[in-house]
Each structure stands twice: as C-alpha cells, then as structure tokens.
Amino acid sequence: MPDDARARRRTATGVGLLLTLVLAAVLLSALPADQHREGGAACPPRTIASWAYDGALTGEFARYGDDPARADDWTGGDGTHSVRLPDGRLLWLFSDTYLGQVHGPPGPSGEPHPWRDGSAPLVRNSAVVMDRGRLAATLPAPLFPDPAPQQWRWPVAARVEPRSPGSAERVLRVLLWVRTAGPYPWIYGVPAATEVATLSLPDLRVESVVRVLDQQPVPDPTRRVLFGTTLLARGGWTYVFGGDDGQATAGRTASAYLARVPEGRLAEPAAWRYWDGSGWAAAARARPVLGGGRRTGVGSAFSVVRDGRTYVLFTMAPGARGLTTITSYWACSPTGPWHGPGRGFAPPLPGGQVAAYNPQAHPALGTAGGRLVLSYDVNWLETTTASAGLSGNVDRYRPRFVTLRPARPAE
C-alpha cells in the first residue's frame, strides 16, 4: 500500500541468509508512565530498542513463490496483511500481485536469480492461505474484482467477527481501499473510498462488498482519508485506523485518523463513528489523532498494536529517513495523545534505488515471550525500469520480516 516513496511494483532483493547472522533481537523498552485519556490508568511508554531479521518467515514466501509446480499461484506481492481464521489457518492478503511461474537461475541475461517472464500476470489483489506454518494455496485472483473501469481494490486489515452482534456465526471482514487511476503525482491511484468485504467461513467465499466511506466528493485528494491500514479490537469495539495521502505533496507526511465500530457491524456504514478530537461523530467531522508535518506523522500505511496497556504505532520515519527507517509512536489510548517519533531502525534493503515501506504487525504470529512479527515491503524508486527489475529477480517483490521482542520491566 502506498507510502512515502512507493512504487506499486516494488522490490526487495534476497538478503535473507547473509543477514540472519548479523541482526539483533527487537525490544520495546519502557519509559516514564502516562495517563490513559479515556480510562485514567497509567501506561508505560514503549520505544524500539533492538530487532532481528526473520529469515525463516521471509524464506517461506521465497519457497512458495519459487515452487515450479505452481503455474498460476502467487509469486510476489506487496501490501502485506494477515488474519488468523477460526480453524487455525492464517490468511495473507496482498495488494498488487504477480502470478505465473518462476524459473530458476540463470536468467535470460545470465542473472543469478530466480526470474519470471515479463508477460506474467499482475493482478490488483490476492490472498494466500498458510496452514501450520507453511504457505499452501493461492485463492483465485484477483479475489476482489475492480469496482469500475479505471478503479481497483487493495485489501488492507481484516478480522473475524460475528455476522451480526450476538450471532454465533462468524464471518471474515476485509477492509478494502478503492483507488482510481490519475495523473502525476497520483501514479499509484487517487484515493476514492473505503469498503468492507464479507467472506464466508471456512470456504472464504466473497459474499458482499459494502462501501462505508466515499471520499470522491472531497475536492482535495490529499485530504481524502481511507480507513483500514490497521485495526484492533477492544471492549466490544473494532478500532479502525486510516490515513490521508499527505505525502503525495511536498512538505508534510500523512495524518492518522481513527474510527470505531461495534463488534459485528463492520459492514454497516451507519454503525461507523469517527474521532473528531473530543468524541465520536459522523465522518464529516473527523480529525487526526496524529497530525502530519515535517517532523511527525505517518505514511498512509502503518500499523498499531496493543502492548499491555500501551498502544504502539509503527510507521516510516518522517523526512528523508522515511525511505529507509521504521519508527514508532506510543499512546495510552487509540485516540492519543501519541508521543514520538521514537528511535527508529533501518531494516535490510537491497542495493540500488530502493526504499522500505508499509510496516505491518502480525500479532497472530506471536509466541511465548511476547514475540511480535513485523513485515515491510520494498520500493523500486526508478519506475521506468521497475518491470524489468522485478521480473529479472523475483525476490525483489516479496515481503520481508523482522521480529520484535518486548521488554516489560516492572510496571
């Protein structure tokens, strides 16, 4: 999904085996306590202290994508999100995705990398099922068809919830971003709307798609807000974060916004309420919970998790460091106030004109000891050569992973 320097055909070269020996474990360290805006309970601040490259999980996507037995499955994608299903499977959702078949090295010009033919299909979204830690199958792609000519859907955050409040039947709800083709600087699409898809379980059949927030009437595209970059459940509510495309213009980063919806009602537009700075109101009154500027703000794709009583937001750093560095903010409530940015870290990047983007947390992969897995994608900054670069080395367009290990001192 879009971020500061994003190109929809991203790259990330194979850095796995060399880097697993070099990088340290990630800690979220505690600072002095703050007060919870809504509840009044103290929470300890968190900041990134150290981190580890997750070569095993990164390698699993390489194994699956390179498998020559699969002729029409996922071979690379970005916009990485995940959701745990009731039967234990993990569903991975992607935005722009390459299908087709991967060939072993050498490439057509002798490159020592797995490669795909330049005519390989590129679809706007896909979903891959992981079972017991192994990627097993790609659902028919694109999973979510284009809503109209020159428009497409990118899946973002998802959760399993009751079909309706109190219902015993559970469904999968997937947030979708609708974008429309546009001129420069909107080469990755103009933000248009937020939708919610409902999928049946366990067969993952798309039953319906509902538009919950249409942003096309907003005249300034940089002020349009799409929701669903990340979500979390708390106290019978689903908190859904969103962002504008402020980074599309010079001088500021994007702003973060927040909505909340009663559990079981994500697919009901009338049930959504938006933070207006002091309470929950209609969308027209929405105000940022973290404002964009030169020194603070988010990319339009970021992630939020709850660590004990503290909320931690991961995003790319503001300014030029946003091409290489992941940073974090913390708060005692989803509505803020958000403090930061904290000390960042630069995950491994391949050489050349590339940039990291879209840090996403995957709590469903957590293990004993508080491990938190964070994925990130990689941009190829030179758009005129992106297609050849991505086809010549398929490792350049797959998610990378790092591991965070929260340190929880006495609170």
mmCIF file of C-alpha atoms in Angstrom, residues 40-215:
data_model
loop_
_atom_site.group_PDB
_atom_site.id
_atom_site.type_symbol
_atom_site.label_atom_id
_atom_site.label_comp_id
_atom_site.label_asym_id
_atom_site.label_seq_id
_atom_site.Cartn_x
_atom_site.Cartn_y
_atom_site.Cartn_z
ATOM 1 C CA GLY A 40 -7.279 7.238 33.513
ATOM 2 C CA ALA A 41 -4.998 4.213 34.048
ATOM 3 C CA ALA A 42 -1.267 4.732 33.765
ATOM 4 C CA CYS A 43 0.545 3.093 30.850
ATOM 5 C CA PRO A 44 4.285 2.710 30.281
ATOM 6 C CA PRO A 45 5.652 4.248 27.058
ATOM 7 C CA ARG A 46 7.428 1.968 24.594
ATOM 8 C CA THR A 47 10.148 2.558 22.056
ATOM 9 C CA ILE A 48 12.147 0.347 19.698
ATOM 10 C CA ALA A 49 15.400 -0.785 21.299
ATOM 11 C CA SER A 50 16.696 -3.564 19.003
ATOM 12 C CA TRP A 51 15.470 -6.004 16.368
ATOM 13 C CA ALA A 52 16.092 -9.263 14.489
ATOM 14 C CA TYR A 53 15.701 -10.200 10.856
ATOM 15 C CA ASP A 54 13.318 -13.166 10.476
ATOM 16 C CA GLY A 55 14.961 -15.228 7.763
ATOM 17 C CA ALA A 56 12.728 -18.264 8.276
ATOM 18 C CA LEU A 57 9.448 -16.480 7.557
ATOM 19 C CA THR A 58 10.962 -14.457 4.722
ATOM 20 C CA GLY A 59 12.289 -17.697 3.265
ATOM 21 C CA GLU A 60 8.893 -19.379 3.421
ATOM 22 C CA PHE A 61 7.494 -16.819 0.973
ATOM 23 C CA ALA A 62 10.501 -17.366 -1.296
ATOM 24 C CA ARG A 63 9.984 -21.146 -1.155
ATOM 25 C CA TYR A 64 6.317 -20.872 -2.040
ATOM 26 C CA GLY A 65 6.796 -18.272 -4.772
ATOM 27 C CA ASP A 66 9.646 -20.185 -6.415
ATOM 28 C CA ASP A 67 7.907 -23.593 -6.424
ATOM 29 C CA PRO A 68 7.966 -24.708 -10.092
ATOM 30 C CA ALA A 69 4.975 -26.997 -9.534
ATOM 31 C CA ARG A 70 2.712 -23.946 -9.254
ATOM 32 C CA ALA A 71 1.951 -22.376 -12.616
ATOM 33 C CA ASP A 72 -0.694 -19.808 -11.659
ATOM 34 C CA ASP A 73 -0.134 -19.004 -7.987
ATOM 35 C CA TRP A 74 1.303 -16.069 -6.048
ATOM 36 C CA THR A 75 4.945 -15.348 -6.939
ATOM 37 C CA GLY A 76 5.269 -11.902 -5.359
ATOM 38 C CA GLY A 77 3.225 -9.068 -3.884
ATOM 39 C CA ASP A 78 3.109 -6.123 -1.508
ATOM 40 C CA GLY A 79 0.668 -4.550 0.954
ATOM 41 C CA THR A 80 1.172 -7.458 3.348
ATOM 42 C CA HIS A 81 -1.632 -8.092 5.906
ATOM 43 C CA SER A 82 -2.619 -11.229 7.796
ATOM 44 C CA VAL A 83 -5.559 -12.573 9.810
ATOM 45 C CA ARG A 84 -5.975 -15.773 11.842
ATOM 46 C CA LEU A 85 -9.011 -17.871 10.862
ATOM 47 C CA PRO A 86 -11.092 -19.843 13.390
ATOM 48 C CA ASP A 87 -9.756 -23.192 12.124
ATOM 49 C CA GLY A 88 -6.156 -22.124 12.802
ATOM 50 C CA ARG A 89 -5.162 -21.232 9.250
ATOM 51 C CA LEU A 90 -3.556 -17.858 8.554
ATOM 52 C CA LEU A 91 -4.773 -15.828 5.591
ATOM 53 C CA TRP A 92 -2.270 -13.451 3.963
ATOM 54 C CA LEU A 93 -3.709 -10.557 1.956
ATOM 55 C CA PHE A 94 -1.736 -8.694 -0.708
ATOM 56 C CA SER A 95 -2.256 -5.720 -2.981
ATOM 57 C CA ASP A 96 -0.589 -5.697 -6.438
ATOM 58 C CA THR A 97 0.454 -9.314 -7.047
ATOM 59 C CA TYR A 98 2.432 -11.238 -9.640
ATOM 60 C CA LEU A 99 1.096 -14.643 -10.647
ATOM 61 C CA GLY A 100 2.534 -17.054 -13.168
ATOM 62 C CA GLN A 101 5.568 -19.298 -12.871
ATOM 63 C CA VAL A 102 9.082 -18.675 -11.606
ATOM 64 C CA HIS A 103 12.142 -20.061 -13.383
ATOM 65 C CA GLY A 104 15.408 -20.968 -11.726
ATOM 66 C CA PRO A 105 18.656 -19.125 -12.467
ATOM 67 C CA PRO A 106 20.351 -18.179 -14.639
ATOM 68 C CA GLY A 107 18.003 -15.581 -16.098
ATOM 69 C CA PRO A 108 17.746 -14.673 -19.783
ATOM 70 C CA SER A 109 20.799 -12.435 -19.485
ATOM 71 C CA GLY A 110 22.677 -14.721 -17.134
ATOM 72 C CA GLU A 111 21.460 -13.184 -13.869
ATOM 73 C CA PRO A 112 21.993 -15.485 -10.869
ATOM 74 C CA HIS A 113 18.428 -15.093 -9.588
ATOM 75 C CA PRO A 114 15.051 -16.821 -9.942
ATOM 76 C CA TRP A 115 13.075 -14.942 -12.580
ATOM 77 C CA ARG A 116 9.674 -14.716 -14.233
ATOM 78 C CA ASP A 117 8.696 -13.972 -17.801
ATOM 79 C CA GLY A 118 7.923 -10.314 -18.487
ATOM 80 C CA SER A 119 4.400 -11.244 -19.574
ATOM 81 C CA ALA A 120 3.484 -12.761 -16.184
ATOM 82 C CA PRO A 121 0.036 -11.645 -14.955
ATOM 83 C CA LEU A 122 -0.140 -8.745 -12.496
ATOM 84 C CA VAL A 123 -3.410 -8.513 -10.526
ATOM 85 C CA ARG A 124 -4.550 -5.860 -8.055
ATOM 86 C CA ASN A 125 -5.049 -8.170 -5.071
ATOM 87 C CA SER A 126 -4.579 -11.735 -3.885
ATOM 88 C CA ALA A 127 -4.847 -13.990 -0.831
ATOM 89 C CA VAL A 128 -2.630 -16.896 0.189
ATOM 90 C CA VAL A 129 -3.505 -19.490 2.834
ATOM 91 C CA MET A 130 -0.899 -20.630 5.372
ATOM 92 C CA ASP A 131 -1.519 -23.884 7.232
ATOM 93 C CA ARG A 132 0.667 -24.929 10.197
ATOM 94 C CA GLY A 133 3.390 -22.504 9.212
ATOM 95 C CA ARG A 134 3.508 -23.462 5.507
ATOM 96 C CA LEU A 135 2.029 -21.485 2.639
ATOM 97 C CA ALA A 136 -0.353 -23.899 0.974
ATOM 98 C CA ALA A 137 -2.620 -22.295 -1.648
ATOM 99 C CA THR A 138 -3.473 -19.102 -3.507
ATOM 100 C CA LEU A 139 -7.165 -18.236 -3.698
ATOM 101 C CA PRO A 140 -8.499 -17.357 -7.170
ATOM 102 C CA ALA A 141 -7.045 -13.963 -8.035
ATOM 103 C CA PRO A 142 -7.995 -11.213 -8.038
ATOM 104 C CA LEU A 143 -10.102 -12.071 -5.019
ATOM 105 C CA PHE A 144 -11.849 -8.676 -5.105
ATOM 106 C CA PRO A 145 -12.781 -7.555 -8.647
ATOM 107 C CA ASP A 146 -12.420 -3.976 -9.832
ATOM 108 C CA PRO A 147 -15.476 -1.886 -8.806
ATOM 109 C CA ALA A 148 -15.471 0.148 -12.037
ATOM 110 C CA PRO A 149 -13.268 0.919 -15.045
ATOM 111 C CA GLN A 150 -10.015 2.627 -14.040
ATOM 112 C CA GLN A 151 -10.621 1.682 -10.387
ATOM 113 C CA TRP A 152 -9.243 -1.147 -8.278
ATOM 114 C CA ARG A 153 -9.372 -2.583 -4.781
ATOM 115 C CA TRP A 154 -6.456 -3.114 -2.398
ATOM 116 C CA PRO A 155 -7.207 -5.268 0.678
ATOM 117 C CA VAL A 156 -5.857 -3.977 3.977
ATOM 118 C CA ALA A 157 -6.703 -5.017 7.558
ATOM 119 C CA ALA A 158 -9.143 -7.836 8.304
ATOM 120 C CA ARG A 159 -10.771 -9.541 11.279
ATOM 121 C CA VAL A 160 -13.098 -12.414 12.071
ATOM 122 C CA GLU A 161 -16.270 -11.215 13.818
ATOM 123 C CA PRO A 162 -19.909 -12.287 14.366
ATOM 124 C CA ARG A 163 -22.070 -11.932 11.287
ATOM 125 C CA SER A 164 -24.163 -9.550 13.392
ATOM 126 C CA PRO A 165 -23.931 -8.541 17.059
ATOM 127 C CA GLY A 166 -24.517 -11.578 19.257
ATOM 128 C CA SER A 167 -24.623 -14.047 16.350
ATOM 129 C CA ALA A 168 -22.929 -17.435 16.764
ATOM 130 C CA GLU A 169 -21.997 -17.463 13.070
ATOM 131 C CA ARG A 170 -18.654 -15.896 12.296
ATOM 132 C CA VAL A 171 -17.502 -14.307 9.052
ATOM 133 C CA LEU A 172 -14.325 -12.687 7.791
ATOM 134 C CA ARG A 173 -14.485 -8.950 7.189
ATOM 135 C CA VAL A 174 -11.795 -7.421 4.968
ATOM 136 C CA LEU A 175 -11.270 -3.658 4.643
ATOM 137 C CA LEU A 176 -10.675 -2.511 1.062
ATOM 138 C CA TRP A 177 -9.167 0.652 -0.368
ATOM 139 C CA VAL A 178 -10.643 1.818 -3.660
ATOM 140 C CA ARG A 179 -8.317 3.885 -5.804
ATOM 141 C CA THR A 180 -8.794 5.498 -9.218
ATOM 142 C CA ALA A 181 -6.257 5.940 -11.988
ATOM 143 C CA GLY A 182 -4.954 9.506 -12.076
ATOM 144 C CA PRO A 183 -2.219 11.760 -13.479
ATOM 145 C CA TYR A 184 1.079 12.579 -11.793
ATOM 146 C CA PRO A 185 1.659 12.676 -8.837
ATOM 147 C CA TRP A 186 -1.123 10.095 -8.484
ATOM 148 C CA ILE A 187 0.682 7.374 -10.408
ATOM 149 C CA TYR A 188 -0.429 4.855 -7.747
ATOM 150 C CA GLY A 189 -4.044 5.957 -7.852
ATOM 151 C CA VAL A 190 -6.218 8.681 -6.360
ATOM 152 C CA PRO A 191 -7.894 7.652 -3.071
ATOM 153 C CA ALA A 192 -11.602 7.101 -3.664
ATOM 154 C CA ALA A 193 -13.354 5.066 -0.948
ATOM 155 C CA THR A 194 -13.212 2.583 1.916
ATOM 156 C CA GLU A 195 -15.197 -0.631 1.542
ATOM 157 C CA VAL A 196 -15.782 -3.743 3.640
ATOM 158 C CA ALA A 197 -15.994 -7.213 2.108
ATOM 159 C CA THR A 198 -17.714 -10.087 3.901
ATOM 160 C CA LEU A 199 -16.336 -13.594 3.301
ATOM 161 C CA SER A 200 -17.957 -16.816 4.459
ATOM 162 C CA LEU A 201 -16.082 -19.271 6.670
ATOM 163 C CA PRO A 202 -14.407 -21.659 6.296
ATOM 164 C CA ASP A 203 -14.595 -21.569 2.476
ATOM 165 C CA LEU A 204 -13.542 -17.883 2.124
ATOM 166 C CA ARG A 205 -16.174 -17.066 -0.480
ATOM 167 C CA VAL A 206 -16.783 -13.354 -1.086
ATOM 168 C CA GLU A 207 -20.436 -12.755 -0.220
ATOM 169 C CA SER A 208 -20.705 -8.988 -0.476
ATOM 170 C CA VAL A 209 -18.799 -5.709 -0.667
ATOM 171 C CA VAL A 210 -20.214 -2.599 1.012
ATOM 172 C CA ARG A 211 -18.940 0.964 0.607
ATOM 173 C CA VAL A 212 -18.665 2.515 4.067
ATOM 174 C CA LEU A 213 -16.997 5.847 3.260
ATOM 175 C CA ASP A 214 -16.976 7.531 -0.153
ATOM 176 C CA GLN A 215 -14.231 10.167 -0.424
#
